[in-house]
mmCIF file of C-alpha atoms in Angstrom:
data_model
loop_
_atom_site.group_PDB
_atom_site.id
_atom_site.type_symbol
_atom_site.label_atom_id
_atom_site.label_comp_id
_atom_site.label_asym_id
_atom_site.label_seq_id
_atom_site.Cartn_x
_atom_site.Cartn_y
_atom_site.Cartn_z
ATOM 1 C CA MET A 1 10.456 -7.769 0.076
ATOM 2 C CA ALA A 2 13.281 -9.049 -2.075
ATOM 3 C CA THR A 3 15.817 -8.138 0.473
ATOM 4 C CA ALA A 4 14.198 -10.159 3.059
ATOM 5 C CA LEU A 5 13.761 -13.268 0.750
ATOM 6 C CA THR A 6 17.510 -12.718 -0.065
ATOM 7 C CA MET A 7 18.475 -12.734 3.559
ATOM 8 C CA MET A 8 16.436 -15.703 4.230
ATOM 9 C CA SER A 9 17.812 -17.668 1.545
ATOM 10 C CA THR A 10 21.417 -16.853 2.586
ATOM 11 C CA GLY A 11 20.480 -17.799 6.195
ATOM 12 C CA ALA A 12 19.124 -21.162 4.847
ATOM 13 C CA LYS A 13 22.223 -21.933 2.824
ATOM 14 C CA ALA A 14 24.520 -21.166 5.822
ATOM 15 C CA ASP A 15 22.623 -23.738 7.946
ATOM 16 C CA GLU A 16 23.165 -26.513 5.260
ATOM 17 C CA PRO A 17 26.060 -28.873 5.720
ATOM 18 C CA THR A 18 28.936 -28.129 3.218
ATOM 19 C CA ARG A 19 31.683 -30.424 1.848
ATOM 20 C CA ASP A 20 34.815 -29.545 0.009
ATOM 21 C CA GLU A 21 35.020 -30.869 -3.557
ATOM 22 C CA GLY A 22 37.206 -33.930 -4.405
ATOM 23 C CA VAL A 23 39.149 -36.261 -2.175
ATOM 24 C CA GLY A 24 40.494 -35.228 1.301
ATOM 25 C CA VAL A 25 43.564 -36.776 2.765
ATOM 26 C CA TYR A 26 44.109 -36.700 6.509
ATOM 27 C CA LEU A 27 47.046 -37.603 9.085
ATOM 28 C CA ARG A 28 45.803 -39.324 12.138
ATOM 29 C CA ALA A 29 47.299 -39.721 15.486
ATOM 30 C CA GLY A 30 45.427 -41.024 18.647
ATOM 31 C CA TYR A 31 45.186 -43.033 21.760
ATOM 32 C CA SER A 32 42.963 -46.022 22.491
ATOM 33 C CA LEU A 33 41.129 -47.264 25.918
ATOM 34 C CA GLY A 34 39.583 -50.467 26.064
ATOM 35 C CA ALA A 35 39.967 -54.087 26.716
ATOM 36 C CA THR A 36 39.773 -57.720 25.419
ATOM 37 C CA THR A 37 36.767 -59.108 27.099
ATOM 38 C CA PRO A 38 33.915 -61.608 27.152
ATOM 39 C CA ILE A 39 30.542 -60.053 26.469
ATOM 40 C CA GLY A 40 29.211 -60.029 29.983
ATOM 41 C CA ILE A 41 31.363 -61.058 32.946
ATOM 42 C CA PRO A 42 30.933 -64.809 33.691
ATOM 43 C CA ALA A 43 30.179 -66.193 37.085
ATOM 44 C CA THR A 44 33.576 -67.966 37.135
ATOM 45 C CA ILE A 45 35.252 -64.579 37.363
ATOM 46 C CA ARG A 46 34.498 -63.227 40.665
ATOM 47 C CA GLU A 47 36.384 -60.002 40.921
ATOM 48 C CA LEU A 48 38.703 -57.605 38.862
ATOM 49 C CA ASN A 49 41.499 -56.763 41.153
ATOM 50 C CA ARG A 50 43.708 -54.612 38.783
ATOM 51 C CA PHE A 51 43.505 -53.238 35.181
ATOM 52 C CA SER A 52 46.083 -51.147 33.479
ATOM 53 C CA LEU A 53 46.632 -50.104 29.722
ATOM 54 C CA SER A 54 49.469 -50.567 27.438
ATOM 55 C CA PRO A 55 50.724 -47.768 25.056
ATOM 56 C CA ASN A 56 47.552 -48.053 22.719
ATOM 57 C CA VAL A 57 48.596 -45.678 20.017
ATOM 58 C CA VAL A 58 47.091 -45.161 16.537
ATOM 59 C CA VAL A 59 48.888 -43.389 13.628
ATOM 60 C CA GLY A 60 47.722 -43.599 9.845
ATOM 61 C CA ILE A 61 46.336 -41.985 6.941
ATOM 62 C CA ASP A 62 42.682 -41.581 5.681
ATOM 63 C CA ALA A 63 41.222 -40.577 2.492
ATOM 64 C CA THR A 64 37.563 -39.214 2.145
ATOM 65 C CA MET A 65 35.529 -38.979 -1.025
ATOM 66 C CA PRO A 66 32.106 -37.166 -1.205
ATOM 67 C CA LEU A 67 29.477 -39.137 -2.977
ATOM 68 C CA THR A 68 25.934 -37.312 -3.091
ATOM 69 C CA GLY A 69 24.462 -34.701 -0.690
ATOM 70 C CA ARG A 70 25.542 -35.341 2.899
ATOM 71 C CA TRP A 71 26.965 -38.909 2.113
ATOM 72 C CA GLY A 72 30.492 -39.946 1.379
ATOM 73 C CA LEU A 73 33.135 -42.600 1.850
ATOM 74 C CA LEU A 74 36.369 -43.013 3.965
ATOM 75 C CA SER A 75 38.987 -45.502 3.764
ATOM 76 C CA GLY A 76 42.682 -45.570 5.035
ATOM 77 C CA LEU A 77 45.457 -47.335 6.638
ATOM 78 C CA HIS A 78 46.425 -47.356 10.370
ATOM 79 C CA PHE A 79 49.011 -48.799 12.487
ATOM 80 C CA GLU A 80 47.941 -49.401 15.942
ATOM 81 C CA HIS A 81 48.433 -51.290 19.279
ATOM 82 C CA LYS A 82 45.751 -52.792 21.400
ATOM 83 C CA GLY A 83 46.917 -54.305 24.732
ATOM 84 C CA MET A 84 46.215 -54.400 28.442
ATOM 85 C CA LYS A 85 47.028 -56.158 31.770
ATOM 86 C CA ALA A 86 44.377 -57.353 34.038
ATOM 87 C CA THR A 87 44.393 -59.370 37.263
ATOM 88 C CA VAL A 88 41.136 -61.213 38.345
ATOM 89 C CA THR A 89 39.967 -63.650 41.106
ATOM 90 C CA THR A 90 38.293 -66.707 39.560
ATOM 91 C CA LYS A 91 36.333 -69.650 40.978
ATOM 92 C CA GLY A 92 35.896 -72.792 38.998
ATOM 93 C CA TYR A 93 37.447 -71.303 35.762
ATOM 94 C CA HIS A 94 38.700 -73.691 33.198
ATOM 95 C CA MET A 95 42.508 -73.129 32.404
ATOM 96 C CA ALA A 96 45.493 -74.614 31.023
ATOM 97 C CA MET A 97 49.120 -73.852 32.475
ATOM 98 C CA VAL A 98 52.512 -75.054 32.880
ATOM 99 C CA LYS A 99 54.050 -75.574 36.344
ATOM 100 C CA GLY A 100 57.474 -76.971 36.913
ATOM 101 C CA GLY A 101 57.644 -77.926 33.252
ATOM 102 C CA GLU A 102 54.426 -80.043 33.641
ATOM 103 C CA GLU A 103 51.490 -79.219 31.451
ATOM 104 C CA LEU A 104 48.389 -78.908 33.537
ATOM 105 C CA GLU A 105 44.563 -78.370 32.558
ATOM 106 C CA GLY A 106 41.396 -78.319 34.662
ATOM 107 C CA VAL A 107 39.325 -76.094 36.886
ATOM 108 C CA TYR A 108 41.130 -73.272 38.641
ATOM 109 C CA THR A 109 40.206 -71.036 41.710
ATOM 110 C CA GLY A 110 42.562 -68.042 42.586
ATOM 111 C CA ARG A 111 44.374 -65.234 40.963
ATOM 112 C CA VAL A 112 44.902 -64.942 37.294
ATOM 113 C CA GLU A 113 47.069 -62.404 35.722
ATOM 114 C CA GLN A 114 46.526 -61.692 31.997
ATOM 115 C CA HIS A 115 48.747 -59.596 29.590
ATOM 116 C CA VAL A 116 47.470 -58.925 26.022
ATOM 117 C CA LYS A 117 49.637 -57.312 23.165
ATOM 118 C CA ALA A 118 48.518 -56.796 19.572
ATOM 119 C CA TRP A 119 50.276 -54.691 16.875
ATOM 120 C CA MET A 120 48.549 -54.389 13.636
ATOM 121 C CA PHE A 121 47.599 -52.556 10.408
ATOM 122 C CA THR A 122 44.005 -51.747 10.115
ATOM 123 C CA LEU A 123 42.148 -50.963 6.925
ATOM 124 C CA PRO A 124 38.596 -49.082 7.548
ATOM 125 C CA LEU A 125 35.925 -48.718 5.052
ATOM 126 C CA GLN A 126 33.241 -46.385 6.137
ATOM 127 C CA ALA A 127 30.153 -44.426 5.057
ATOM 128 C CA THR A 128 30.203 -40.910 6.221
ATOM 129 C CA TYR A 129 27.371 -38.494 6.856
ATOM 130 C CA ARG A 130 27.850 -34.807 7.239
ATOM 131 C CA LEU A 131 25.615 -33.578 9.952
ATOM 132 C CA ALA A 132 26.534 -29.995 9.900
ATOM 133 C CA GLU A 133 29.628 -27.895 8.463
ATOM 134 C CA ARG A 134 31.722 -28.944 11.116
ATOM 135 C CA TRP A 135 30.223 -32.418 12.242
ATOM 136 C CA GLN A 136 30.371 -35.759 10.553
ATOM 137 C CA LEU A 137 29.386 -39.274 11.413
ATOM 138 C CA ARG A 138 31.086 -42.487 10.249
ATOM 139 C CA MET A 139 30.169 -46.202 10.461
ATOM 140 C CA GLY A 140 31.763 -49.302 8.566
ATOM 141 C CA PRO A 141 33.726 -52.521 8.997
ATOM 142 C CA TYR A 142 37.459 -52.794 9.459
ATOM 143 C CA LEU A 143 39.925 -55.606 8.742
ATOM 144 C CA SER A 144 43.084 -55.800 10.795
ATOM 145 C CA VAL A 145 46.340 -57.847 10.155
ATOM 146 C CA LEU A 146 48.355 -58.456 13.271
ATOM 147 C CA THR A 147 52.065 -58.205 12.862
ATOM 148 C CA ALA A 148 52.953 -59.022 16.543
ATOM 149 C CA LYS A 149 50.892 -60.626 19.131
ATOM 150 C CA SER A 150 50.874 -62.076 22.574
ATOM 151 C CA PHE A 151 48.376 -63.491 25.062
ATOM 152 C CA ASP A 152 50.149 -64.876 28.301
ATOM 153 C CA GLY A 153 50.251 -64.607 32.089
ATOM 154 C CA ASN A 154 50.520 -66.478 35.472
ATOM 155 C CA VAL A 155 48.152 -67.963 38.103
ATOM 156 C CA SER A 156 48.832 -67.876 41.881
ATOM 157 C CA ASP A 157 47.265 -67.798 45.376
ATOM 158 C CA GLY A 158 44.988 -70.487 44.343
ATOM 159 C CA TYR A 159 44.565 -74.148 43.180
ATOM 160 C CA LEU A 160 43.779 -76.330 40.330
ATOM 161 C CA ARG A 161 41.580 -79.245 40.311
ATOM 162 C CA LYS A 162 43.227 -81.282 37.624
ATOM 163 C CA ASP A 163 41.036 -82.451 34.655
ATOM 164 C CA ASN A 164 37.858 -81.970 36.434
ATOM 165 C CA PRO A 165 36.106 -80.157 39.368
ATOM 166 C CA THR A 166 36.965 -83.100 41.655
ATOM 167 C CA GLY A 167 40.318 -84.000 40.360
ATOM 168 C CA GLN A 168 43.697 -83.798 42.012
ATOM 169 C CA LYS A 169 44.187 -80.594 43.933
ATOM 170 C CA ILE A 170 47.356 -78.650 42.881
ATOM 171 C CA GLU A 171 48.325 -75.661 44.971
ATOM 172 C CA MET A 172 49.520 -72.372 43.502
ATOM 173 C CA GLY A 173 51.561 -70.194 45.724
ATOM 174 C CA HIS A 174 52.432 -66.583 45.774
ATOM 175 C CA GLU A 175 56.107 -66.553 45.077
ATOM 176 C CA ALA A 176 57.472 -66.647 41.443
ATOM 177 C CA ASP A 177 58.723 -70.287 41.767
ATOM 178 C CA GLU A 178 55.350 -71.430 43.130
ATOM 179 C CA ARG A 179 53.136 -70.075 40.426
ATOM 180 C CA ALA A 180 52.107 -71.538 37.080
ATOM 181 C CA THR A 181 52.314 -69.683 33.658
ATOM 182 C CA TYR A 182 50.310 -69.979 30.346
ATOM 183 C CA ASP A 183 50.846 -68.723 26.843
ATOM 184 C CA PHE A 184 48.055 -68.638 24.332
ATOM 185 C CA SER A 185 49.782 -66.440 21.770
ATOM 186 C CA THR A 186 49.875 -68.828 18.958
ATOM 187 C CA ASP A 187 46.106 -69.274 19.345
ATOM 188 C CA MET A 188 45.528 -65.558 18.490
ATOM 189 C CA ARG A 189 43.787 -64.920 15.049
ATOM 190 C CA ARG A 190 46.294 -63.075 12.484
ATOM 191 C CA PHE A 191 43.315 -61.596 10.810
ATOM 192 C CA GLN A 192 40.535 -59.799 12.786
ATOM 193 C CA ALA A 193 37.417 -57.984 11.632
ATOM 194 C CA GLY A 194 34.959 -55.727 13.264
ATOM 195 C CA LEU A 195 32.671 -52.667 13.267
ATOM 196 C CA ASP A 196 33.857 -48.986 13.865
ATOM 197 C CA VAL A 197 31.548 -46.230 14.577
ATOM 198 C CA GLY A 198 33.084 -42.543 14.861
ATOM 199 C CA ALA A 199 32.320 -38.962 14.704
ATOM 200 C CA ASP A 200 34.393 -36.071 13.483
ATOM 201 C CA TRP A 201 34.628 -32.419 14.613
ATOM 202 C CA GLN A 202 36.473 -29.740 12.484
ATOM 203 C CA LEU A 203 38.322 -27.635 14.999
ATOM 204 C CA ALA A 204 39.992 -25.427 12.550
ATOM 205 C CA GLN A 205 40.640 -25.253 8.818
ATOM 206 C CA ARG A 206 42.984 -28.290 8.770
ATOM 207 C CA VAL A 207 42.753 -29.617 12.215
ATOM 208 C CA GLY A 208 39.913 -31.834 13.537
ATOM 209 C CA LEU A 209 39.198 -34.143 16.381
ATOM 210 C CA SER A 210 37.813 -37.751 16.156
ATOM 211 C CA ALA A 211 36.135 -40.097 18.531
ATOM 212 C CA ASP A 212 35.647 -43.932 17.416
ATOM 213 C CA LEU A 213 34.321 -47.206 18.991
ATOM 214 C CA ALA A 214 35.867 -50.338 17.494
ATOM 215 C CA TRP A 215 34.264 -53.695 18.380
ATOM 216 C CA GLY A 216 35.858 -56.745 17.086
ATOM 217 C CA LEU A 217 33.217 -59.391 15.835
ATOM 218 C CA THR A 218 35.682 -62.364 14.930
ATOM 219 C CA GLY A 219 36.854 -62.823 18.468
ATOM 220 C CA LEU A 220 40.553 -62.689 19.540
ATOM 221 C CA MET A 221 41.220 -66.367 19.320
ATOM 222 C CA HIS A 222 40.800 -69.085 16.591
ATOM 223 C CA SER A 223 37.354 -70.780 16.832
ATOM 224 C CA SER A 224 39.063 -73.852 17.707
ATOM 225 C CA PHE A 225 40.416 -72.420 20.940
ATOM 226 C CA LYS A 226 38.454 -73.832 23.831
ATOM 227 C CA THR A 227 40.915 -73.457 26.799
ATOM 228 C CA VAL A 228 39.180 -70.237 27.884
ATOM 229 C CA GLU A 229 35.517 -70.888 27.896
ATOM 230 C CA GLN A 230 34.301 -67.425 26.899
ATOM 231 C CA THR A 231 34.904 -65.759 23.423
ATOM 232 C CA LEU A 232 37.192 -62.650 23.891
ATOM 233 C CA TYR A 233 36.349 -59.615 21.806
ATOM 234 C CA PRO A 234 38.741 -56.592 21.476
ATOM 235 C CA ILE A 235 36.612 -53.312 22.231
ATOM 236 C CA TYR A 236 38.453 -50.104 22.210
ATOM 237 C CA GLY A 237 37.481 -46.397 22.060
ATOM 238 C CA THR A 238 39.959 -43.931 20.507
ATOM 239 C CA ILE A 239 40.296 -40.290 20.492
ATOM 240 C CA SER A 240 42.411 -38.832 17.583
ATOM 241 C CA VAL A 241 43.708 -35.497 16.421
ATOM 242 C CA ASN A 242 43.549 -35.186 12.390
ATOM 243 C CA TYR A 243 45.582 -32.735 10.173
ATOM 244 C CA ARG A 244 44.200 -32.358 6.573
ATOM 245 C CA LEU A 245 47.047 -32.437 3.987
ATOM 246 C CA TRP A 246 44.828 -31.551 1.092
#
């Protein structure tokens, strides 16, 4: 009987999550997939013609600290890039642009090509929960400081109704000298905040894999920016490899 009780106790302990004592420090390297997008595609965007990603790399360092039981904290510093290129067909879409040196604004119907690039340092602060010996969940806010940013593109194969839907019609051709361009880079926020939800799997003693979903809550542009009607949010998923230093 004593032997059976000992075996049951040992088996129960083996099923409980375990956590290394003290602070753990990890190197992180990963790649992100996602987009800068409105929540829900508006009726003025009729078709997504093309979408391609930029080199959305993430490198950084994280530190974890156990608190009590299964709970802990994670923070760190990441250097990352979030960018994309997209081409859409619009109808009745409010836009501002420049053609032949003239600034134009109104309602646009036709092709819009968009380029978004943002390099940033990101500080996460997450609560961690140990599901099992090899599995951990994370959730918490993040703050990003952009070091370089751009939001620009061109419009073509369509027309602009200047100022309002019944205004002067200005044609946009297919060739480079017939297009109009736009650049809203200065309207991008320097500071961005959002929520990150993630999971970690310990692959080996020092090596692990992570999956994250980061959702920007502040929007990409300043609140005073009204040229694009919809608020644009950076939403990116990331797959990372982690290496424990100690």
